[in-house]
mmCIF file of C-alpha atoms in Angstrom:
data_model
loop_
_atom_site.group_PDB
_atom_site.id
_atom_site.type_symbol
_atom_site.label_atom_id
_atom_site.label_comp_id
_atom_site.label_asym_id
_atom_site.label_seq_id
_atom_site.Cartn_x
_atom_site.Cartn_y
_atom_site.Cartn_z
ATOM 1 C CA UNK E 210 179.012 117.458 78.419
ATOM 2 C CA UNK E 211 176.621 114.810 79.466
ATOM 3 C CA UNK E 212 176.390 111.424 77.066
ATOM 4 C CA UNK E 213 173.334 110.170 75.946
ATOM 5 C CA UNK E 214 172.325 107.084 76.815
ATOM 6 C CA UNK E 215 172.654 103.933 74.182
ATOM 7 C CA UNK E 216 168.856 103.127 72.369
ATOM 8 C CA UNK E 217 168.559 99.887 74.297
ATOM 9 C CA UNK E 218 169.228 101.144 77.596
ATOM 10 C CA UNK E 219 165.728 101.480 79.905
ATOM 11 C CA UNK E 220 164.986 104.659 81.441
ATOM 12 C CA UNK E 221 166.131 105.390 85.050
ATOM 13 C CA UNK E 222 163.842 104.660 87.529
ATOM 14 C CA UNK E 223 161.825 101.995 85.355
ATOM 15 C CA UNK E 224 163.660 99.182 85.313
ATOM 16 C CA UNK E 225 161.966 95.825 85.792
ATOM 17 C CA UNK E 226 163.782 92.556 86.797
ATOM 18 C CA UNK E 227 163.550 89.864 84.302
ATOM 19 C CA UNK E 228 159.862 88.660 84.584
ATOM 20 C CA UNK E 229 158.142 91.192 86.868
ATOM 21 C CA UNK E 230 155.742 93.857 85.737
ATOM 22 C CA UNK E 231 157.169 97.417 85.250
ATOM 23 C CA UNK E 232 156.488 100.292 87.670
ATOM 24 C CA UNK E 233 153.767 101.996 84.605
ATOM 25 C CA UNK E 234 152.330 98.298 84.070
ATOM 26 C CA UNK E 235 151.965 97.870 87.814
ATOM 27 C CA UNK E 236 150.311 102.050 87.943
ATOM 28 C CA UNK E 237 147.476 101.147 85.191
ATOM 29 C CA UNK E 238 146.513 97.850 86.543
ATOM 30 C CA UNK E 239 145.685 99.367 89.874
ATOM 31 C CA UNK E 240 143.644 101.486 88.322
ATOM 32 C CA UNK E 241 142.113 99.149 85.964
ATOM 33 C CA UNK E 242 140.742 97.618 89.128
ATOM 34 C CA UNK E 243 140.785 99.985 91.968
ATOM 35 C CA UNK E 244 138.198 103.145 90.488
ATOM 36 C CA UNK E 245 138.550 106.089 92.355
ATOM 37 C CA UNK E 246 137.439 106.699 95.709
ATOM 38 C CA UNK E 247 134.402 108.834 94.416
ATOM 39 C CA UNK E 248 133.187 106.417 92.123
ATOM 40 C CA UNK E 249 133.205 103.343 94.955
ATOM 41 C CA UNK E 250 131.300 106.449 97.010
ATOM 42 C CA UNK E 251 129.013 106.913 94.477
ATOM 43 C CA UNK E 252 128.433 103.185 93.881
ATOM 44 C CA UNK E 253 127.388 102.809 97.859
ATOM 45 C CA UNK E 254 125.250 105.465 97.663
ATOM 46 C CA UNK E 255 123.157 104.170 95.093
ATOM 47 C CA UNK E 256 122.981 100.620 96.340
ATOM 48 C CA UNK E 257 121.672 102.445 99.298
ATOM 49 C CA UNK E 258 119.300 104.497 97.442
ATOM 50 C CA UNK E 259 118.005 101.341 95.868
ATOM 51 C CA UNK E 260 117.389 99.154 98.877
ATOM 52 C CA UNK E 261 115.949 102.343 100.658
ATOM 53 C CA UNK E 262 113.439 102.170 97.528
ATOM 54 C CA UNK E 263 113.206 99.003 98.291
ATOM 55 C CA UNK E 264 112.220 98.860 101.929
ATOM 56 C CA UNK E 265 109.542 102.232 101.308
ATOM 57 C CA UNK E 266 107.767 100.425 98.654
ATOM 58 C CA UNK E 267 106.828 97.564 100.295
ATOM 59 C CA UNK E 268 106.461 98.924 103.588
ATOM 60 C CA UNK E 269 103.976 101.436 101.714
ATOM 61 C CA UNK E 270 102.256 98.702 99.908
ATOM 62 C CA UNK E 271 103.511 99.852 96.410
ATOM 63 C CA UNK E 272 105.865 96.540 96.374
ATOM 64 C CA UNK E 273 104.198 93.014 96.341
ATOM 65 C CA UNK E 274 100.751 94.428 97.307
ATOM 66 C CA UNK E 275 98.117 92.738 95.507
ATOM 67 C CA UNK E 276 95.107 94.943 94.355
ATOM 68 C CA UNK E 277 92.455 91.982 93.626
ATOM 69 C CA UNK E 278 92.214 88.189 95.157
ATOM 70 C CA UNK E 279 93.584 85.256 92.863
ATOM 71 C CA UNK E 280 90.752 83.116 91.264
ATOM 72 C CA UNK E 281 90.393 79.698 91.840
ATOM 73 C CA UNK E 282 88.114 77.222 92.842
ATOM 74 C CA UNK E 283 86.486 76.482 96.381
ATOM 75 C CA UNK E 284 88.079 74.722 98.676
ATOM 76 C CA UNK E 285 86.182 71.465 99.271
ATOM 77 C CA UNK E 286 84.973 70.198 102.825
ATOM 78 C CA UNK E 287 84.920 74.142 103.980
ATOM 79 C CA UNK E 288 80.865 74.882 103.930
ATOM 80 C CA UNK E 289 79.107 74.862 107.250
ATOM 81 C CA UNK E 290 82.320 75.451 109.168
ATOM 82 C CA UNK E 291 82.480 78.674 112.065
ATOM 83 C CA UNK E 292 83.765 81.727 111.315
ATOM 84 C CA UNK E 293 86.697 80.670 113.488
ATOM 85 C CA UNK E 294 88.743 77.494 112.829
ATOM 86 C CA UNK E 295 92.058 75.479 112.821
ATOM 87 C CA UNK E 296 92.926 73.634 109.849
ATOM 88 C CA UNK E 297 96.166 72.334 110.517
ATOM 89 C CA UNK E 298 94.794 69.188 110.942
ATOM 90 C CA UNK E 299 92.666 66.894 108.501
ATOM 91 C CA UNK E 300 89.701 67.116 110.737
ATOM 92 C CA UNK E 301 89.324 70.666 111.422
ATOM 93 C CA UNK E 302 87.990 72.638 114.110
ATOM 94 C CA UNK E 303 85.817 75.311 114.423
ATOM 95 C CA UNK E 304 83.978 77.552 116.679
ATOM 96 C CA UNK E 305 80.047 78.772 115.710
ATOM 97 C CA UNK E 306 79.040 81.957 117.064
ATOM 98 C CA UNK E 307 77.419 81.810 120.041
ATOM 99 C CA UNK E 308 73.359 83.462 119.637
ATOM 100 C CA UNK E 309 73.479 87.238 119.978
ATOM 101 C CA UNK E 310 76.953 87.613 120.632
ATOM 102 C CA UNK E 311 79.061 89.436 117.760
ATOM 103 C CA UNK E 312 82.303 90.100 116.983
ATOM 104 C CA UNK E 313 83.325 93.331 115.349
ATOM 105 C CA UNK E 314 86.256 93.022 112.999
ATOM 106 C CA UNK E 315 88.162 95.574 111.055
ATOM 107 C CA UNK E 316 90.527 95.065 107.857
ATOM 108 C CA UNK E 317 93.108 96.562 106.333
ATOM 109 C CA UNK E 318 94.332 99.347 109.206
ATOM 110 C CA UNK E 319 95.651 101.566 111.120
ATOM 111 C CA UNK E 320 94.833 104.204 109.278
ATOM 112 C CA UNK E 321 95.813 107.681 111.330
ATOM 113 C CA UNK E 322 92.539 109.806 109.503
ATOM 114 C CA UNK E 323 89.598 106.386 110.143
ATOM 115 C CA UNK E 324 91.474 104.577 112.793
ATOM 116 C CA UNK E 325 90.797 107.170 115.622
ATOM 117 C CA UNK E 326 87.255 107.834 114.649
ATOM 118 C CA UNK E 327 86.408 104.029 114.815
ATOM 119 C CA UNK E 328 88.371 104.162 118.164
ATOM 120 C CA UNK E 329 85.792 107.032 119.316
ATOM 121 C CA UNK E 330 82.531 105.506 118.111
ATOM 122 C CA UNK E 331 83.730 101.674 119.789
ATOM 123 C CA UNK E 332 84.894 103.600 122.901
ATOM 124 C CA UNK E 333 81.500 105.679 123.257
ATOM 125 C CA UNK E 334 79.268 102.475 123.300
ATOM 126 C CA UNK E 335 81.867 100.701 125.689
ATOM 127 C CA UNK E 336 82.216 97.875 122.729
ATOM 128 C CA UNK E 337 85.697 95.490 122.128
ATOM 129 C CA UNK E 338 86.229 94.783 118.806
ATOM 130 C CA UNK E 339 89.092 93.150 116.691
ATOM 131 C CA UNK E 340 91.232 94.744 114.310
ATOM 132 C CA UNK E 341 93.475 93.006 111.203
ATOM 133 C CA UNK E 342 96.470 95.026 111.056
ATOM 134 C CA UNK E 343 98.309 95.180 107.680
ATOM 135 C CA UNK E 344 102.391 94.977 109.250
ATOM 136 C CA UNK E 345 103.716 97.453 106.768
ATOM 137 C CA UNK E 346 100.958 100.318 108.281
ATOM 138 C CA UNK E 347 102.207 98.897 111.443
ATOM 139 C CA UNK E 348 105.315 100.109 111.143
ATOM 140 C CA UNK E 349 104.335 103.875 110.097
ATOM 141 C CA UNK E 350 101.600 103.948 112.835
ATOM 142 C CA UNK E 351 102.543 101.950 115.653
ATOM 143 C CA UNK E 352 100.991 104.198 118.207
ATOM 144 C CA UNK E 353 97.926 103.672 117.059
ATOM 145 C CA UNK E 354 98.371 100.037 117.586
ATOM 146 C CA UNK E 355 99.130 100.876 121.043
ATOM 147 C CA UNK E 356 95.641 103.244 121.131
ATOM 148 C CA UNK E 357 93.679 99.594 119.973
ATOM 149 C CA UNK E 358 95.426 97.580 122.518
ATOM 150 C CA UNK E 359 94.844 100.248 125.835
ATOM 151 C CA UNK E 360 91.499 100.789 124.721
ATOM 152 C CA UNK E 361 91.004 96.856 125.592
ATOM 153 C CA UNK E 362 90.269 95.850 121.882
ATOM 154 C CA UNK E 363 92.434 92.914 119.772
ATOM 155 C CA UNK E 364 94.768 92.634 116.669
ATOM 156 C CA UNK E 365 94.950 90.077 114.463
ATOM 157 C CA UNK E 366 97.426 90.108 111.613
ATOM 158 C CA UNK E 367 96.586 90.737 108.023
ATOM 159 C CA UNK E 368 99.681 89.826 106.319
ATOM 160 C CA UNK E 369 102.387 92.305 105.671
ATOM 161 C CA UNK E 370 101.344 93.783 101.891
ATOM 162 C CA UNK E 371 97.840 92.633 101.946
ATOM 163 C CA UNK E 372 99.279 90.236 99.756
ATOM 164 C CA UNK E 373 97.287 87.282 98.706
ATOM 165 C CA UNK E 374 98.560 84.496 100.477
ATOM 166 C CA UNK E 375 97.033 81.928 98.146
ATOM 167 C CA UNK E 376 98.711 82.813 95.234
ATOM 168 C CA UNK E 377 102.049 83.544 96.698
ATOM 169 C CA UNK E 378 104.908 81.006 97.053
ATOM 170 C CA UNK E 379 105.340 79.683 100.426
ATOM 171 C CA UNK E 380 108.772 81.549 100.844
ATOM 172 C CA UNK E 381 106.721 84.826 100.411
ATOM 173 C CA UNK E 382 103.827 83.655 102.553
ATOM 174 C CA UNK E 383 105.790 83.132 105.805
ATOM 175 C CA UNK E 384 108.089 86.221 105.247
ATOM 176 C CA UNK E 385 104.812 87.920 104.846
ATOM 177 C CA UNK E 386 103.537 86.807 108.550
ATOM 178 C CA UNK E 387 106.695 86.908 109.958
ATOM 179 C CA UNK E 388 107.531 90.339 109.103
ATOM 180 C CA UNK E 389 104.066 91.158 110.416
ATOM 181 C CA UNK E 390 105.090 89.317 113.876
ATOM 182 C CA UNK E 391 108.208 91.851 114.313
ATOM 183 C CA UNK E 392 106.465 94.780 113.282
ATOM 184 C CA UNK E 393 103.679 94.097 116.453
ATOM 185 C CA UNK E 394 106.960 93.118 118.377
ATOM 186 C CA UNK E 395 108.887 96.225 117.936
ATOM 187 C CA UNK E 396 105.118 98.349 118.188
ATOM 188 C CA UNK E 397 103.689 97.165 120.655
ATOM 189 C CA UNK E 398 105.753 94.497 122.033
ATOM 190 C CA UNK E 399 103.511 91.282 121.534
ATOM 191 C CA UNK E 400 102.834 88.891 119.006
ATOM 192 C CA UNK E 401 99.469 87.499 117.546
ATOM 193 C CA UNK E 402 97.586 84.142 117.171
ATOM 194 C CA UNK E 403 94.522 85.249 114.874
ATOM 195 C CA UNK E 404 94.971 85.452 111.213
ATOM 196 C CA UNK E 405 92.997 87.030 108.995
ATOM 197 C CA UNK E 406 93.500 86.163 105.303
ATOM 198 C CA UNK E 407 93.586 89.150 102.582
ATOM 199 C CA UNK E 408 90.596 88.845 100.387
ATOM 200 C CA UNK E 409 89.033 86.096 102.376
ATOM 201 C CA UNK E 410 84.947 86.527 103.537
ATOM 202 C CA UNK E 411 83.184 83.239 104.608
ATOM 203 C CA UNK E 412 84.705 80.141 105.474
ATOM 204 C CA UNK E 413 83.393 78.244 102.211
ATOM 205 C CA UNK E 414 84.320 81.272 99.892
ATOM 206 C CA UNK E 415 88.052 80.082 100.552
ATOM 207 C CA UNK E 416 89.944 79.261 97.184
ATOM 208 C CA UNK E 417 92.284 75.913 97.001
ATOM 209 C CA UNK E 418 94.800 78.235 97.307
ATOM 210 C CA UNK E 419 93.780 80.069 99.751
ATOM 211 C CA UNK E 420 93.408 76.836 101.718
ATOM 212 C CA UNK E 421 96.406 75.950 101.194
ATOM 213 C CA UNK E 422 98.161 79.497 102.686
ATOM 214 C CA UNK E 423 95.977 78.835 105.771
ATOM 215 C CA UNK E 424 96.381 75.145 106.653
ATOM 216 C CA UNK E 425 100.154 76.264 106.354
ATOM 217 C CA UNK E 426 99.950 79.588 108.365
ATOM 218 C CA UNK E 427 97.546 77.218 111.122
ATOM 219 C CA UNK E 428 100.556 74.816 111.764
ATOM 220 C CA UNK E 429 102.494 77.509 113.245
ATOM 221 C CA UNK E 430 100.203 77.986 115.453
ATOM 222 C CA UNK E 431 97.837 80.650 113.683
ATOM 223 C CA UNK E 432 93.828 80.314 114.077
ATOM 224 C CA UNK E 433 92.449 81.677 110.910
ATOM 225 C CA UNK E 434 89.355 84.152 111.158
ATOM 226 C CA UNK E 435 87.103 84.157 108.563
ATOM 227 C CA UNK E 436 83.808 86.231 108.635
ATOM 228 C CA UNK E 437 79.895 85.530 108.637
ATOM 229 C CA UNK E 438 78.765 88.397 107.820
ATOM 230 C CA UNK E 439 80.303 91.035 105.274
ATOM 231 C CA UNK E 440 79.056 94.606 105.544
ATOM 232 C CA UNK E 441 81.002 95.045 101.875
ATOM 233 C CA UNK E 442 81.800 98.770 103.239
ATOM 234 C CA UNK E 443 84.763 99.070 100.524
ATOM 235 C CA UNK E 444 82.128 99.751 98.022
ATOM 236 C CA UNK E 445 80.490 102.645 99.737
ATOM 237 C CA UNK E 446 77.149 101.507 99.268
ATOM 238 C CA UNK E 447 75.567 103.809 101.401
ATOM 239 C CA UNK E 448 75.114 103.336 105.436
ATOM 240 C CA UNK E 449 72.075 101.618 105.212
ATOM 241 C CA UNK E 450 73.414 99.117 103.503
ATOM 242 C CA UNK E 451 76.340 98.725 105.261
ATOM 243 C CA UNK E 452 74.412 98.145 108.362
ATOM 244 C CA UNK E 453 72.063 95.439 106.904
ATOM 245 C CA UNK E 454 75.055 93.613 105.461
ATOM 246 C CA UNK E 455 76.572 93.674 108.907
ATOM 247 C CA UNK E 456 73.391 92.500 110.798
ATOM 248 C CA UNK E 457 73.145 88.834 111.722
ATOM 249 C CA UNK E 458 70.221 87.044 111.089
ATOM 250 C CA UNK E 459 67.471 87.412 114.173
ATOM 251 C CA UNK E 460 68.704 85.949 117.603
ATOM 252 C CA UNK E 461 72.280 84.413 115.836
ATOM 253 C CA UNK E 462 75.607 85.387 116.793
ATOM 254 C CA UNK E 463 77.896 86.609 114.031
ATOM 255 C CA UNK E 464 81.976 87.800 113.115
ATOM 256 C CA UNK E 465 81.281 91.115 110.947
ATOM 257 C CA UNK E 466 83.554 92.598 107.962
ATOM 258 C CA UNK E 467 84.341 95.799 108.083
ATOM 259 C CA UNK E 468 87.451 97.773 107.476
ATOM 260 C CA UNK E 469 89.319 100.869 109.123
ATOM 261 C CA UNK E 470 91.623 101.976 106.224
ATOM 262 C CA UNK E 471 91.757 101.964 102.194
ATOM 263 C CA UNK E 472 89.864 104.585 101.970
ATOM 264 C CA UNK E 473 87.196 107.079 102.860
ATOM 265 C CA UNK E 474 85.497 105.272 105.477
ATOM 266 C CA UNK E 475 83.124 108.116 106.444
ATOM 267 C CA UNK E 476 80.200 105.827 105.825
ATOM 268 C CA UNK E 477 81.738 102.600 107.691
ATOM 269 C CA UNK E 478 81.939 105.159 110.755
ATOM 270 C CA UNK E 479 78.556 106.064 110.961
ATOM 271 C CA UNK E 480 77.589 102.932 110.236
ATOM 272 C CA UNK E 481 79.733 101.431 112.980
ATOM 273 C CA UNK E 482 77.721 103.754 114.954
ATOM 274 C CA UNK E 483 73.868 102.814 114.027
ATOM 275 C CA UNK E 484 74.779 98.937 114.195
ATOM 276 C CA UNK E 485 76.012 98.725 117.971
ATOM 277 C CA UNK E 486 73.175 100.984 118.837
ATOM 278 C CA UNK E 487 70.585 98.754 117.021
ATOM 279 C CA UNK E 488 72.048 95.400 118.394
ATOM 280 C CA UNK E 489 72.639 96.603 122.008
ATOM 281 C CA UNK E 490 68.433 97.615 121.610
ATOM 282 C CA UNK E 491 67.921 94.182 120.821
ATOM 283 C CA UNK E 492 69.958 92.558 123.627
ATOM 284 C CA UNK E 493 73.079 91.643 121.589
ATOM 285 C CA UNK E 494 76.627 91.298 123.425
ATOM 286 C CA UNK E 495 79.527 92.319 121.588
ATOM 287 C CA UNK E 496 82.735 90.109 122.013
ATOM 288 C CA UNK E 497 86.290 90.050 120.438
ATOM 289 C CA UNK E 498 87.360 87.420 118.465
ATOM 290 C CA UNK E 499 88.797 85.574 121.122
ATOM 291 C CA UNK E 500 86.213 85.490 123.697
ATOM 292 C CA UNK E 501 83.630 84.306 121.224
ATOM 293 C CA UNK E 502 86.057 81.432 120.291
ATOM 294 C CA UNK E 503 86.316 80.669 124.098
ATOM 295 C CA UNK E 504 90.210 81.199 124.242
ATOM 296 C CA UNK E 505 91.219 81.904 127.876
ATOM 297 C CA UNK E 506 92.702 85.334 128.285
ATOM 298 C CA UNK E 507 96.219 86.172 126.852
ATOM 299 C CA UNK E 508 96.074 83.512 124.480
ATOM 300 C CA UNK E 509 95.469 85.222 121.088
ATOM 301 C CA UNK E 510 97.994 87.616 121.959
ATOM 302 C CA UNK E 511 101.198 87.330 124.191
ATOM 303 C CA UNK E 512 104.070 89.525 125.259
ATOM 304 C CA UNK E 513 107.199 89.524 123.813
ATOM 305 C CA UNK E 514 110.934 88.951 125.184
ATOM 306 C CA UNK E 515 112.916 91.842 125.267
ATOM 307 C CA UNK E 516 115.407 90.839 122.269
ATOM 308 C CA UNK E 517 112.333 90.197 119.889
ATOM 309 C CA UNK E 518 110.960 93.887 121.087
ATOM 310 C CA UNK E 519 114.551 95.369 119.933
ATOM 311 C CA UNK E 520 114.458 93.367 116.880
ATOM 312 C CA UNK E 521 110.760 94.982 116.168
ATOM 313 C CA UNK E 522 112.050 98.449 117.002
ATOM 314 C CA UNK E 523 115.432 97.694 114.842
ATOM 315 C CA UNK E 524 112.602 96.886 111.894
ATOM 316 C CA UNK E 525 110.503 100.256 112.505
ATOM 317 C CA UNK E 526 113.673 102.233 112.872
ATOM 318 C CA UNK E 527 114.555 100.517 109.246
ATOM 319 C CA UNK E 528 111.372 101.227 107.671
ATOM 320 C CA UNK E 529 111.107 104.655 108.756
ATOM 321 C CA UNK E 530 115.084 105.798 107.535
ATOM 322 C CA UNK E 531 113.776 104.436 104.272
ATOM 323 C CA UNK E 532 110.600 106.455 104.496
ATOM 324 C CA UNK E 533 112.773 109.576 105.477
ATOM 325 C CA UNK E 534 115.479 109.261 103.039
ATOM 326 C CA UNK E 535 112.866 108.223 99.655
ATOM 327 C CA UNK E 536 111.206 111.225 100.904
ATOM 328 C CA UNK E 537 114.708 113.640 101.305
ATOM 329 C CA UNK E 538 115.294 112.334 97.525
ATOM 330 C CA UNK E 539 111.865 113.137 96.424
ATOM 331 C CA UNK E 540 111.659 116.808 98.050
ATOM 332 C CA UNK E 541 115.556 117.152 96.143
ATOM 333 C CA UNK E 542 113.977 116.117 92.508
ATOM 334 C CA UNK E 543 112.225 119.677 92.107
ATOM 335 C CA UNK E 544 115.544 121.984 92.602
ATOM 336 C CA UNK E 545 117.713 119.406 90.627
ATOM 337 C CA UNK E 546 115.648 118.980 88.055
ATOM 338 C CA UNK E 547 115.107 122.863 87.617
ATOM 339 C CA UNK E 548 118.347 123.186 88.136
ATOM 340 C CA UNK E 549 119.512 121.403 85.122
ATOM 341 C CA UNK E 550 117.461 122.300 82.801
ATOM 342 C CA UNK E 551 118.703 126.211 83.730
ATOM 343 C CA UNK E 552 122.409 124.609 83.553
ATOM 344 C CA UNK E 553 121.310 122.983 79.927
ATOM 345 C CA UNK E 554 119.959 126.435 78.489
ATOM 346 C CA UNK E 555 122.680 128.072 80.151
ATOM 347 C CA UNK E 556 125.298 126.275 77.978
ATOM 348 C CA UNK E 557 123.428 126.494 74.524
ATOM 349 C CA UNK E 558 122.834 130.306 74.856
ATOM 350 C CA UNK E 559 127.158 130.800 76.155
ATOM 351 C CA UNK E 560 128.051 128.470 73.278
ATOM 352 C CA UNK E 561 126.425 130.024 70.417
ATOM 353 C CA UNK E 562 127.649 133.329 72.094
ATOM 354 C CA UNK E 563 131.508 131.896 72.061
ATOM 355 C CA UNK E 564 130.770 130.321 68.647
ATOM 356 C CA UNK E 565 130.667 133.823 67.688
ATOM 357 C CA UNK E 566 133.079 135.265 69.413
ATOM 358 C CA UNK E 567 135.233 132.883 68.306
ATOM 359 C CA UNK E 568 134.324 133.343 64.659
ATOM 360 C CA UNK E 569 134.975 137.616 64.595
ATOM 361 C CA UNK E 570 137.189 138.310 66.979
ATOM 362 C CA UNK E 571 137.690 141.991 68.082
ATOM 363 C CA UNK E 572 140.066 142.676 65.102
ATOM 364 C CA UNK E 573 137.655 142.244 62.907
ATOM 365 C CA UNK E 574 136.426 139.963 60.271
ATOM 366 C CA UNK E 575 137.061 135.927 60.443
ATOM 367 C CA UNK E 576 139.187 134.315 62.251
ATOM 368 C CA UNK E 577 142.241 133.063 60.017
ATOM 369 C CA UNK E 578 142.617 128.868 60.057
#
């Protein structure tokens, strides 16, 4: 016959020494502050989720894009300037058109449906022309970066978001133009001198603020490129239009407006196409930006070194997991979704069938409590 043991004896096996913490102290602290595996798992995942959001929205232009230009005043000391100049210092430079020599310039792109067909109308006519590439489209089309640059034309960046650099903070403004830099790295492996701000037209239509984004942008080493004439194709005015917009006054030289993406650009096309024949009939040259500012070759846009291409390619590859997975998470939403609603319906019909099961069991009559 075994004795009991006395009231203020401890249990085997959970003994403490004076001042420590016992053995089921010690068990619930650990989990008070180590969860479960599947919960840390689950917590990963959705910080990943999140940041994968993240990345797709404002490499789509759904995060930080700006739809309209921030009002302001005009920047004083700015009429009468070229189309292309260098603010960064307090006398600034600029270079006037030369007479019947244009430069075609295109906003906003690539775009993979208007992109190509501006490609194919340039390309027929044997004209260069410059394109402003928005960094986030960058990243989802870089080959058709590549098509701009074999075909012999220039890019130019055009900010990141199309975000409005003049009514950014600073902090946004160069993340803006530097993610734009490792985009063209990792695309196309070079980097760009011309700068093209969002919203911008004509040198003297620059806000304070707007000033301000591109006296900053021109001390590291950007030229900005403004416009002189503004074929205002974004508001599909019709092709005549378009092409009168876009035509310099007679015998001057001229940087045209137009854009390649944010929209249908069906009209822009054909009147892309009616312009350079019209021009070319009346002895006009068409230029890129560079060569009507006089740059020497290779100077708006250099080559890369090989870490800055693998950092652009290490940005793409980024972009485009977050594309893949938002989009993996999207396609799942359908079947989930339907899924639990069938799951919901499928417990309020079994419940109200064991609610009376339970109540008249197969003896008959009520259950007894």
């Amino acid at each position: 016959m075994t004795s009991a043991l006395p009231a203020s004896a401890p249990l085997p096996g959970l003994a403490a020494p004076v001042g420590a913490e016992s053995p089921v102290a010690e068990r619930l602290r650990w989990y008070r502050w180590k969860p479960p595996s599947h919960w840390v798992l689950f917590s990963v995942l959705l910080a990943a989720l999140a940041v994968a959001l993240l990345v797709q929205g404002v490499a789509r232009q759904e995060v930080g894009r700006s739809s309209t230009s921030s009002s302001g005043e005009a920047a004083p000391g700015l009429a009468g300037i070229g189309p292309v100049f260098d603010p960064s210092m307090a006398d600034i430079r600029s270079v006037t058109a030369p007479a019947k020599e244009v430069a075609l310039t295109f906003d906003d792109g690539p775009d993979p449906t208007w992109t190509p067909r501006i490609l194919a109308v340039l390309a027929r006519h044997q004209v260069p022309a410059t394109f402003f590439v928005v960094g986030g489209k960058v990243s989802a089309h870089s080959g058709l970066v590549r098509a701009e640059l074999r075909a012999g034309h220039e890019v130019g960046s055009h900010t990141f978001t199309h975000a409005d650099l003049g009514a950014v903070s600073g902090v946004r403004a160069d993340a803006e133009l530097s993610l734009t830099q490792v985009a063209l790295a990792g695309a196309a492996g070079i980097n760009t001198s011309l700068l093209r701000l969002p919203y911008s037209s004509a040198p003297g239509d620059l806000t304070t603020g707007e000033f301000r984004a591109a006296r900053a942008a021109a001390r590291f080493g950007y030229l900005i490129v403004a416009t002189t004439q503004d074929g205002e194709d974004w508001r599909r005015p019709g092709v005549d239009r378009i092409v009168a917009n876009a035509t310099p006054p007679p015998g001057q030289g001229g940087v045209v407006l137009l854009h390649d993406a944010g929209g249908n650009r069906a009209q822009t096309v054909a009147a892309v196409d009616r312009l350079i024949g019209t021009l070319q009939g009346q002895g006009y040259r068409f230029v890129t930006v560079s060569q009507l500012a006089g740059l020497a070759p290779g100077t708006a846009m250099k080559r890369v070194s090989t870490p800055a291409h693998v950092q652009g390619l290490g940005l793409l590859w980024v972009i485009r997991l977050a594309v893949l997975v938002t989009g993996l998470l999207t396609g799942l939403m359908v079947p989930i979704g339907a899924l639990s609603m069938a799951r919901g319906l499928a417990v309020v019909v079994l419940a109200r069938r064991h609610a009376r099961t339970d109540e008249y069991p197969e003896t008959g009559g009520p259950r007894r409590r």
